[in-house]
Amino acid sequence: MSPGLHAIPSLDWKNALSVFSDTFLLAFPALFSIVNPIGASLIFSQVTAGRERGETLALARTVAFYSAGLLIASIWAGSAILAFFGITVDSLRIAGGLVVAVRAWALLQAPEEAAARKEKQAMQGGRTVTVPNWMEMAFFPMTMPFTVGPGSIAVAIALSASRPASPAWLVFYLAVSAAAIVVAGTVWLAYAYAERLVVMLGVTGARIVSRLAALILLCIGVQILSAGIEGLVVTIMRAAAAS
């Protein structure tokens, strides 16, 4: 084996699994909290009221597929786009952490307003949206912005900014992408069985779940923010020491 190959850092399976599990456990609660499939399913049941069961299942499956695509695209391309404009990782972490924390705080204080805004996005004039082809609304407005809105995209980009140095970056992105796929799966299940969730939880139960999810999201936002501040302070100290 050539000396050049020895110089390339490697990642053994034990460390790879550790990075994957740690990243997944960070990304899944963050994405689940901001997407909030359980709370959104209550509005989804209103939007699809009176529709045939097969039509509702097809819409839920399509929305989940589109949601996974949006989240994964934000995870893989978001940081690269911002880096193209010269935005550093630490700056992205600070900005992303602030966005996530502010969003979570708003959800924690007034989940009813967030639910009303989502309902307005999914419905027109207080009436269920009716279109000749029901699947035409699968992407807009049911996926974007109802299920995966600007807040969800911001969280996905903020998570991607937490990527470690090579060679663990690929495992990190795979873990965050896996979390996005699992969240999309919960969207499909919650939307497919939205009527049962309404009966089981009711409005009060959904609001309790929303507040708990917002609290978790707030903690994650603070964690991302603190990591960005720490990295920025270290960079400033190193620059000062080198000067």
PDB file of C-alpha atoms in Angstrom:
ATOM      1  CA  MET A   1       0.000   0.000   0.000  1.00  0.00           C
ATOM      2  CA  SER A   2       1.322   3.412  -0.955  1.00  0.00           C
ATOM      3  CA  PRO A   3       2.269   5.970   1.723  1.00  0.00           C
ATOM      4  CA  GLY A   4      -0.431   8.284   0.419  1.00  0.00           C
ATOM      5  CA  LEU A   5      -3.123   5.788   1.354  1.00  0.00           C
ATOM      6  CA  HIS A   6      -1.761   5.542   4.897  1.00  0.00           C
ATOM      7  CA  ALA A   7      -2.163   9.303   5.250  1.00  0.00           C
ATOM      8  CA  ILE A   8      -5.905   9.150   4.557  1.00  0.00           C
ATOM      9  CA  PRO A   9      -7.804   9.027   7.858  1.00  0.00           C
ATOM     10  CA  SER A  10     -10.116   6.084   8.316  1.00  0.00           C
ATOM     11  CA  LEU A  11     -13.200   5.520  10.422  1.00  0.00           C
ATOM     12  CA  ASP A  12     -13.684   2.111  11.998  1.00  0.00           C
ATOM     13  CA  TRP A  13     -17.123   0.554  12.385  1.00  0.00           C
ATOM     14  CA  LYS A  14     -17.293   1.202  16.114  1.00  0.00           C
ATOM     15  CA  ASN A  15     -16.724   4.928  15.723  1.00  0.00           C
ATOM     16  CA  ALA A  16     -19.003   5.030  12.683  1.00  0.00           C
ATOM     17  CA  LEU A  17     -21.865   3.451  14.644  1.00  0.00           C
ATOM     18  CA  SER A  18     -21.249   5.856  17.512  1.00  0.00           C
ATOM     19  CA  VAL A  19     -21.372   8.868  15.191  1.00  0.00           C
ATOM     20  CA  PHE A  20     -24.476   7.505  13.462  1.00  0.00           C
ATOM     21  CA  SER A  21     -26.390   6.840  16.684  1.00  0.00           C
ATOM     22  CA  ASP A  22     -25.416  10.143  18.316  1.00  0.00           C
ATOM     23  CA  THR A  23     -26.344  12.099  15.202  1.00  0.00           C
ATOM     24  CA  PHE A  24     -29.641  10.263  14.714  1.00  0.00           C
ATOM     25  CA  LEU A  25     -30.629  10.850  18.342  1.00  0.00           C
ATOM     26  CA  LEU A  26     -29.983  14.562  17.842  1.00  0.00           C
ATOM     27  CA  ALA A  27     -31.592  14.930  14.417  1.00  0.00           C
ATOM     28  CA  PHE A  28     -34.754  12.870  14.858  1.00  0.00           C
ATOM     29  CA  PRO A  29     -36.194  14.775  17.864  1.00  0.00           C
ATOM     30  CA  ALA A  30     -35.361  18.102  16.193  1.00  0.00           C
ATOM     31  CA  LEU A  31     -37.058  17.249  12.898  1.00  0.00           C
ATOM     32  CA  PHE A  32     -39.974  15.467  14.557  1.00  0.00           C
ATOM     33  CA  SER A  33     -40.596  18.426  16.851  1.00  0.00           C
ATOM     34  CA  ILE A  34     -40.632  21.041  14.101  1.00  0.00           C
ATOM     35  CA  VAL A  35     -42.674  18.944  11.642  1.00  0.00           C
ATOM     36  CA  ASN A  36     -45.028  17.797  14.427  1.00  0.00           C
ATOM     37  CA  PRO A  37     -46.866  15.042  12.488  1.00  0.00           C
ATOM     38  CA  ILE A  38     -49.328  14.391  15.315  1.00  0.00           C
ATOM     39  CA  GLY A  39     -50.514  17.973  15.556  1.00  0.00           C
ATOM     40  CA  ALA A  40     -50.613  18.357  11.774  1.00  0.00           C
ATOM     41  CA  SER A  41     -52.641  15.160  11.415  1.00  0.00           C
ATOM     42  CA  LEU A  42     -55.576  16.787  13.219  1.00  0.00           C
ATOM     43  CA  ILE A  43     -55.760  19.451  10.506  1.00  0.00           C
ATOM     44  CA  PHE A  44     -55.110  16.855   7.803  1.00  0.00           C
ATOM     45  CA  SER A  45     -58.207  14.980   8.961  1.00  0.00           C
ATOM     46  CA  GLN A  46     -60.270  18.144   8.503  1.00  0.00           C
ATOM     47  CA  VAL A  47     -58.847  18.821   5.041  1.00  0.00           C
ATOM     48  CA  THR A  48     -59.555  15.266   3.866  1.00  0.00           C
ATOM     49  CA  ALA A  49     -62.994  15.020   5.486  1.00  0.00           C
ATOM     50  CA  GLY A  50     -65.474  13.291   3.192  1.00  0.00           C
ATOM     51  CA  ARG A  51     -62.831  11.784   0.942  1.00  0.00           C
ATOM     52  CA  GLU A  52     -62.581   8.098   0.161  1.00  0.00           C
ATOM     53  CA  ARG A  53     -60.225   6.060   2.308  1.00  0.00           C
ATOM     54  CA  GLY A  54     -58.032   5.047  -0.632  1.00  0.00           C
ATOM     55  CA  GLU A  55     -57.698   8.645  -1.755  1.00  0.00           C
ATOM     56  CA  THR A  56     -56.677   9.774   1.736  1.00  0.00           C
ATOM     57  CA  LEU A  57     -54.063   7.006   2.009  1.00  0.00           C
ATOM     58  CA  ALA A  58     -52.610   7.915  -1.396  1.00  0.00           C
ATOM     59  CA  LEU A  59     -52.383  11.578  -0.409  1.00  0.00           C
ATOM     60  CA  ALA A  60     -50.707  10.723   2.911  1.00  0.00           C
ATOM     61  CA  ARG A  61     -48.156   8.524   1.149  1.00  0.00           C
ATOM     62  CA  THR A  62     -47.389  11.191  -1.462  1.00  0.00           C
ATOM     63  CA  VAL A  63     -47.031  13.977   1.111  1.00  0.00           C
ATOM     64  CA  ALA A  64     -44.655  11.799   3.144  1.00  0.00           C
ATOM     65  CA  PHE A  65     -42.550  11.103   0.043  1.00  0.00           C
ATOM     66  CA  TYR A  66     -42.340  14.780  -0.869  1.00  0.00           C
ATOM     67  CA  SER A  67     -41.541  15.679   2.748  1.00  0.00           C
ATOM     68  CA  ALA A  68     -38.621  13.255   2.815  1.00  0.00           C
ATOM     69  CA  GLY A  69     -37.313  14.707  -0.442  1.00  0.00           C
ATOM     70  CA  LEU A  70     -37.481  18.299   0.809  1.00  0.00           C
ATOM     71  CA  LEU A  71     -35.776  17.496   4.098  1.00  0.00           C
ATOM     72  CA  ILE A  72     -32.992  15.427   2.524  1.00  0.00           C
ATOM     73  CA  ALA A  73     -32.365  18.093  -0.125  1.00  0.00           C
ATOM     74  CA  SER A  74     -32.093  20.725   2.621  1.00  0.00           C
ATOM     75  CA  ILE A  75     -29.698  18.532   4.606  1.00  0.00           C
ATOM     76  CA  TRP A  76     -27.327  17.763   1.732  1.00  0.00           C
ATOM     77  CA  ALA A  77     -27.485  21.010  -0.244  1.00  0.00           C
ATOM     78  CA  GLY A  78     -28.314  23.664   2.354  1.00  0.00           C
ATOM     79  CA  SER A  79     -24.857  23.999   3.875  1.00  0.00           C
ATOM     80  CA  ALA A  80     -23.173  23.930   0.465  1.00  0.00           C
ATOM     81  CA  ILE A  81     -25.359  26.767  -0.795  1.00  0.00           C
ATOM     82  CA  LEU A  82     -24.621  28.895   2.254  1.00  0.00           C
ATOM     83  CA  ALA A  83     -20.911  28.059   2.041  1.00  0.00           C
ATOM     84  CA  PHE A  84     -20.979  29.307  -1.561  1.00  0.00           C
ATOM     85  CA  PHE A  85     -21.812  32.735  -0.161  1.00  0.00           C
ATOM     86  CA  GLY A  86     -18.901  32.560   2.270  1.00  0.00           C
ATOM     87  CA  ILE A  87     -20.927  31.819   5.408  1.00  0.00           C
ATOM     88  CA  THR A  88     -18.841  29.916   7.963  1.00  0.00           C
ATOM     89  CA  VAL A  89     -20.037  26.809   9.777  1.00  0.00           C
ATOM     90  CA  ASP A  90     -19.979  28.562  13.156  1.00  0.00           C
ATOM     91  CA  SER A  91     -22.023  31.477  11.823  1.00  0.00           C
ATOM     92  CA  LEU A  92     -24.506  29.014  10.344  1.00  0.00           C
ATOM     93  CA  ARG A  93     -24.746  27.198  13.668  1.00  0.00           C
ATOM     94  CA  ILE A  94     -25.401  30.438  15.557  1.00  0.00           C
ATOM     95  CA  ALA A  95     -28.006  31.641  13.054  1.00  0.00           C
ATOM     96  CA  GLY A  96     -29.597  28.207  12.775  1.00  0.00           C
ATOM     97  CA  GLY A  97     -29.684  27.749  16.533  1.00  0.00           C
ATOM     98  CA  LEU A  98     -31.356  31.133  16.954  1.00  0.00           C
ATOM     99  CA  VAL A  99     -33.960  30.316  14.305  1.00  0.00           C
ATOM    100  CA  VAL A 100     -34.710  26.943  15.884  1.00  0.00           C
ATOM    101  CA  ALA A 101     -34.874  28.382  19.419  1.00  0.00           C
ATOM    102  CA  VAL A 102     -37.111  31.312  18.433  1.00  0.00           C
ATOM    103  CA  ARG A 103     -39.393  29.001  16.470  1.00  0.00           C
ATOM    104  CA  ALA A 104     -39.589  26.573  19.392  1.00  0.00           C
ATOM    105  CA  TRP A 105     -40.297  29.394  21.847  1.00  0.00           C
ATOM    106  CA  ALA A 106     -43.199  30.606  19.683  1.00  0.00           C
ATOM    107  CA  LEU A 107     -44.605  27.086  19.507  1.00  0.00           C
ATOM    108  CA  LEU A 108     -44.182  26.656  23.242  1.00  0.00           C
ATOM    109  CA  GLN A 109     -45.997  29.891  24.072  1.00  0.00           C
ATOM    110  CA  ALA A 110     -48.863  29.678  21.609  1.00  0.00           C
ATOM    111  CA  PRO A 111     -49.284  26.310  19.861  1.00  0.00           C
ATOM    112  CA  GLU A 112     -52.864  27.295  19.028  1.00  0.00           C
ATOM    113  CA  GLU A 113     -51.631  30.103  16.760  1.00  0.00           C
ATOM    114  CA  ALA A 114     -49.285  27.743  14.934  1.00  0.00           C
ATOM    115  CA  ALA A 115     -52.119  25.257  14.430  1.00  0.00           C
ATOM    116  CA  ALA A 116     -54.405  28.011  13.135  1.00  0.00           C
ATOM    117  CA  ARG A 117     -51.726  29.177  10.686  1.00  0.00           C
ATOM    118  CA  LYS A 118     -51.231  25.646   9.372  1.00  0.00           C
ATOM    119  CA  GLU A 119     -54.972  25.197   9.014  1.00  0.00           C
ATOM    120  CA  LYS A 120     -55.165  28.423   7.012  1.00  0.00           C
ATOM    121  CA  GLN A 121     -52.360  27.180   4.746  1.00  0.00           C
ATOM    122  CA  ALA A 122     -54.104  23.880   4.097  1.00  0.00           C
ATOM    123  CA  MET A 123     -57.622  25.304   3.693  1.00  0.00           C
ATOM    124  CA  GLN A 124     -59.124  28.240   1.824  1.00  0.00           C
ATOM    125  CA  GLY A 125     -61.773  30.487   3.281  1.00  0.00           C
ATOM    126  CA  GLY A 126     -62.504  28.047   6.075  1.00  0.00           C
ATOM    127  CA  ARG A 127     -63.641  25.431   3.556  1.00  0.00           C
ATOM    128  CA  THR A 128     -61.941  22.201   2.557  1.00  0.00           C
ATOM    129  CA  VAL A 129     -59.854  22.675  -0.555  1.00  0.00           C
ATOM    130  CA  THR A 130     -61.437  21.007  -3.544  1.00  0.00           C
ATOM    131  CA  VAL A 131     -59.577  20.433  -6.806  1.00  0.00           C
ATOM    132  CA  PRO A 132     -60.430  18.270  -9.846  1.00  0.00           C
ATOM    133  CA  ASN A 133     -57.417  16.073  -9.151  1.00  0.00           C
ATOM    134  CA  TRP A 134     -56.959  15.657  -5.394  1.00  0.00           C
ATOM    135  CA  MET A 135     -53.285  14.773  -5.806  1.00  0.00           C
ATOM    136  CA  GLU A 136     -52.559  18.176  -7.358  1.00  0.00           C
ATOM    137  CA  MET A 137     -52.402  19.649  -3.854  1.00  0.00           C
ATOM    138  CA  ALA A 138     -50.044  16.948  -2.549  1.00  0.00           C
ATOM    139  CA  PHE A 139     -46.958  19.139  -2.894  1.00  0.00           C
ATOM    140  CA  PHE A 140     -48.527  22.566  -2.458  1.00  0.00           C
ATOM    141  CA  PRO A 141     -49.920  23.297   0.032  1.00  0.00           C
ATOM    142  CA  MET A 142     -50.006  19.920   1.837  1.00  0.00           C
ATOM    143  CA  THR A 143     -46.240  19.274   1.764  1.00  0.00           C
ATOM    144  CA  MET A 144     -44.909  22.804   1.395  1.00  0.00           C
ATOM    145  CA  PRO A 145     -45.611  24.790   3.558  1.00  0.00           C
ATOM    146  CA  PHE A 146     -48.145  22.768   5.601  1.00  0.00           C
ATOM    147  CA  THR A 147     -45.975  19.774   6.546  1.00  0.00           C
ATOM    148  CA  VAL A 148     -42.418  20.921   5.765  1.00  0.00           C
ATOM    149  CA  GLY A 149     -42.357  24.696   5.991  1.00  0.00           C
ATOM    150  CA  PRO A 150     -39.536  27.239   6.212  1.00  0.00           C
ATOM    151  CA  GLY A 151     -39.001  26.358   9.879  1.00  0.00           C
ATOM    152  CA  SER A 152     -38.438  22.681   9.077  1.00  0.00           C
ATOM    153  CA  ILE A 153     -36.021  23.549   6.279  1.00  0.00           C
ATOM    154  CA  ALA A 154     -34.126  25.896   8.615  1.00  0.00           C
ATOM    155  CA  VAL A 155     -33.809  23.116  11.204  1.00  0.00           C
ATOM    156  CA  ALA A 156     -32.531  20.684   8.563  1.00  0.00           C
ATOM    157  CA  ILE A 157     -29.891  23.181   7.401  1.00  0.00           C
ATOM    158  CA  ALA A 158     -28.908  23.953  10.991  1.00  0.00           C
ATOM    159  CA  LEU A 159     -28.450  20.243  11.674  1.00  0.00           C
ATOM    160  CA  SER A 160     -26.265  19.843   8.592  1.00  0.00           C
ATOM    161  CA  ALA A 161     -24.065  22.660   9.902  1.00  0.00           C
ATOM    162  CA  SER A 162     -23.148  20.448  12.863  1.00  0.00           C
ATOM    163  CA  ARG A 163     -21.283  18.010  10.635  1.00  0.00           C
ATOM    164  CA  PRO A 164     -17.929  16.761  11.982  1.00  0.00           C
ATOM    165  CA  ALA A 165     -14.633  16.841  10.138  1.00  0.00           C
ATOM    166  CA  SER A 166     -13.734  14.143   7.617  1.00  0.00           C
ATOM    167  CA  PRO A 167     -13.973  11.137   7.546  1.00  0.00           C
ATOM    168  CA  ALA A 168     -17.097  11.072   9.752  1.00  0.00           C
ATOM    169  CA  TRP A 169     -19.032  13.596   7.633  1.00  0.00           C
ATOM    170  CA  LEU A 170     -20.560  10.938   5.377  1.00  0.00           C
ATOM    171  CA  VAL A 171     -21.835   8.897   8.334  1.00  0.00           C
ATOM    172  CA  PHE A 172     -23.198  12.121   9.826  1.00  0.00           C
ATOM    173  CA  TYR A 173     -25.153  13.019   6.690  1.00  0.00           C
ATOM    174  CA  LEU A 174     -26.455   9.466   6.358  1.00  0.00           C
ATOM    175  CA  ALA A 175     -27.681   9.577   9.965  1.00  0.00           C
ATOM    176  CA  VAL A 176     -29.457  12.919   9.514  1.00  0.00           C
ATOM    177  CA  SER A 177     -30.975  11.654   6.252  1.00  0.00           C
ATOM    178  CA  ALA A 178     -32.151   8.504   8.030  1.00  0.00           C
ATOM    179  CA  ALA A 179     -33.789  10.681  10.684  1.00  0.00           C
ATOM    180  CA  ALA A 180     -35.545  12.654   7.942  1.00  0.00           C
ATOM    181  CA  ILE A 181     -36.824   9.437   6.362  1.00  0.00           C
ATOM    182  CA  VAL A 182     -38.124   8.168   9.707  1.00  0.00           C
ATOM    183  CA  VAL A 183     -39.870  11.503  10.322  1.00  0.00           C
ATOM    184  CA  ALA A 184     -41.443  11.253   6.872  1.00  0.00           C
ATOM    185  CA  GLY A 185     -42.577   7.758   7.820  1.00  0.00           C
ATOM    186  CA  THR A 186     -44.270   9.104  10.927  1.00  0.00           C
ATOM    187  CA  VAL A 187     -45.947  11.730   8.725  1.00  0.00           C
ATOM    188  CA  TRP A 188     -47.353   8.968   6.559  1.00  0.00           C
ATOM    189  CA  LEU A 189     -48.610   6.976   9.553  1.00  0.00           C
ATOM    190  CA  ALA A 190     -50.068  10.028  11.315  1.00  0.00           C
ATOM    191  CA  TYR A 191     -51.837  11.262   8.194  1.00  0.00           C
ATOM    192  CA  ALA A 192     -53.027   7.797   7.163  1.00  0.00           C
ATOM    193  CA  TYR A 193     -54.608   7.249  10.584  1.00  0.00           C
ATOM    194  CA  ALA A 194     -55.481  10.879  11.292  1.00  0.00           C
ATOM    195  CA  GLU A 195     -59.110  10.126  12.128  1.00  0.00           C
ATOM    196  CA  ARG A 196     -58.088   7.582  14.769  1.00  0.00           C
ATOM    197  CA  LEU A 197     -55.593  10.027  16.272  1.00  0.00           C
ATOM    198  CA  VAL A 198     -58.324  12.658  16.528  1.00  0.00           C
ATOM    199  CA  VAL A 199     -60.523  10.254  18.460  1.00  0.00           C
ATOM    200  CA  MET A 200     -57.663   9.022  20.651  1.00  0.00           C
ATOM    201  CA  LEU A 201     -55.963  12.323  21.503  1.00  0.00           C
ATOM    202  CA  GLY A 202     -58.477  15.041  20.856  1.00  0.00           C
ATOM    203  CA  VAL A 203     -57.530  18.707  20.634  1.00  0.00           C
ATOM    204  CA  THR A 204     -56.204  18.905  24.204  1.00  0.00           C
ATOM    205  CA  GLY A 205     -53.981  15.861  23.835  1.00  0.00           C
ATOM    206  CA  ALA A 206     -52.541  17.165  20.571  1.00  0.00           C
ATOM    207  CA  ARG A 207     -51.694  20.499  22.194  1.00  0.00           C
ATOM    208  CA  ILE A 208     -49.905  18.731  25.052  1.00  0.00           C
ATOM    209  CA  VAL A 209     -47.828  16.750  22.563  1.00  0.00           C
ATOM    210  CA  SER A 210     -47.092  19.957  20.637  1.00  0.00           C
ATOM    211  CA  ARG A 211     -45.829  21.728  23.768  1.00  0.00           C
ATOM    212  CA  LEU A 212     -43.580  18.811  24.723  1.00  0.00           C
ATOM    213  CA  ALA A 213     -42.181  18.707  21.189  1.00  0.00           C
ATOM    214  CA  ALA A 214     -41.593  22.480  21.287  1.00  0.00           C
ATOM    215  CA  LEU A 215     -39.674  22.138  24.574  1.00  0.00           C
ATOM    216  CA  ILE A 216     -37.404  19.487  23.077  1.00  0.00           C
ATOM    217  CA  LEU A 217     -36.888  21.643  19.996  1.00  0.00           C
ATOM    218  CA  LEU A 218     -35.970  24.631  22.184  1.00  0.00           C
ATOM    219  CA  CYS A 219     -33.287  22.601  23.958  1.00  0.00           C
ATOM    220  CA  ILE A 220     -31.850  21.426  20.631  1.00  0.00           C
ATOM    221  CA  GLY A 221     -31.818  25.002  19.313  1.00  0.00           C
ATOM    222  CA  VAL A 222     -29.882  26.162  22.372  1.00  0.00           C
ATOM    223  CA  GLN A 223     -27.448  23.266  21.921  1.00  0.00           C
ATOM    224  CA  ILE A 224     -26.787  24.181  18.269  1.00  0.00           C
ATOM    225  CA  LEU A 225     -26.415  27.862  19.239  1.00  0.00           C
ATOM    226  CA  SER A 226     -23.950  27.100  22.037  1.00  0.00           C
ATOM    227  CA  ALA A 227     -21.856  24.928  19.700  1.00  0.00           C
ATOM    228  CA  GLY A 228     -21.669  27.797  17.226  1.00  0.00           C
ATOM    229  CA  ILE A 229     -20.675  30.314  19.897  1.00  0.00           C
ATOM    230  CA  GLU A 230     -18.028  27.933  21.251  1.00  0.00           C
ATOM    231  CA  GLY A 231     -16.565  27.415  17.790  1.00  0.00           C
ATOM    232  CA  LEU A 232     -16.543  31.155  17.097  1.00  0.00           C
ATOM    233  CA  VAL A 233     -14.792  31.905  20.401  1.00  0.00           C
ATOM    234  CA  VAL A 234     -12.149  29.247  19.712  1.00  0.00           C
ATOM    235  CA  THR A 235     -11.545  30.686  16.226  1.00  0.00           C
ATOM    236  CA  ILE A 236     -11.155  34.210  17.623  1.00  0.00           C
ATOM    237  CA  MET A 237      -8.758  33.022  20.345  1.00  0.00           C
ATOM    238  CA  ARG A 238      -6.622  31.130  17.834  1.00  0.00           C
ATOM    239  CA  ALA A 239      -6.495  34.174  15.562  1.00  0.00           C
ATOM    240  CA  ALA A 240      -5.513  36.367  18.489  1.00  0.00           C
ATOM    241  CA  ALA A 241      -2.803  33.934  19.591  1.00  0.00           C
ATOM    242  CA  ALA A 242      -1.389  33.708  16.068  1.00  0.00           C
ATOM    243  CA  SER A 243      -1.200  37.490  15.661  1.00  0.00           C
TER     244      SER A 243
END
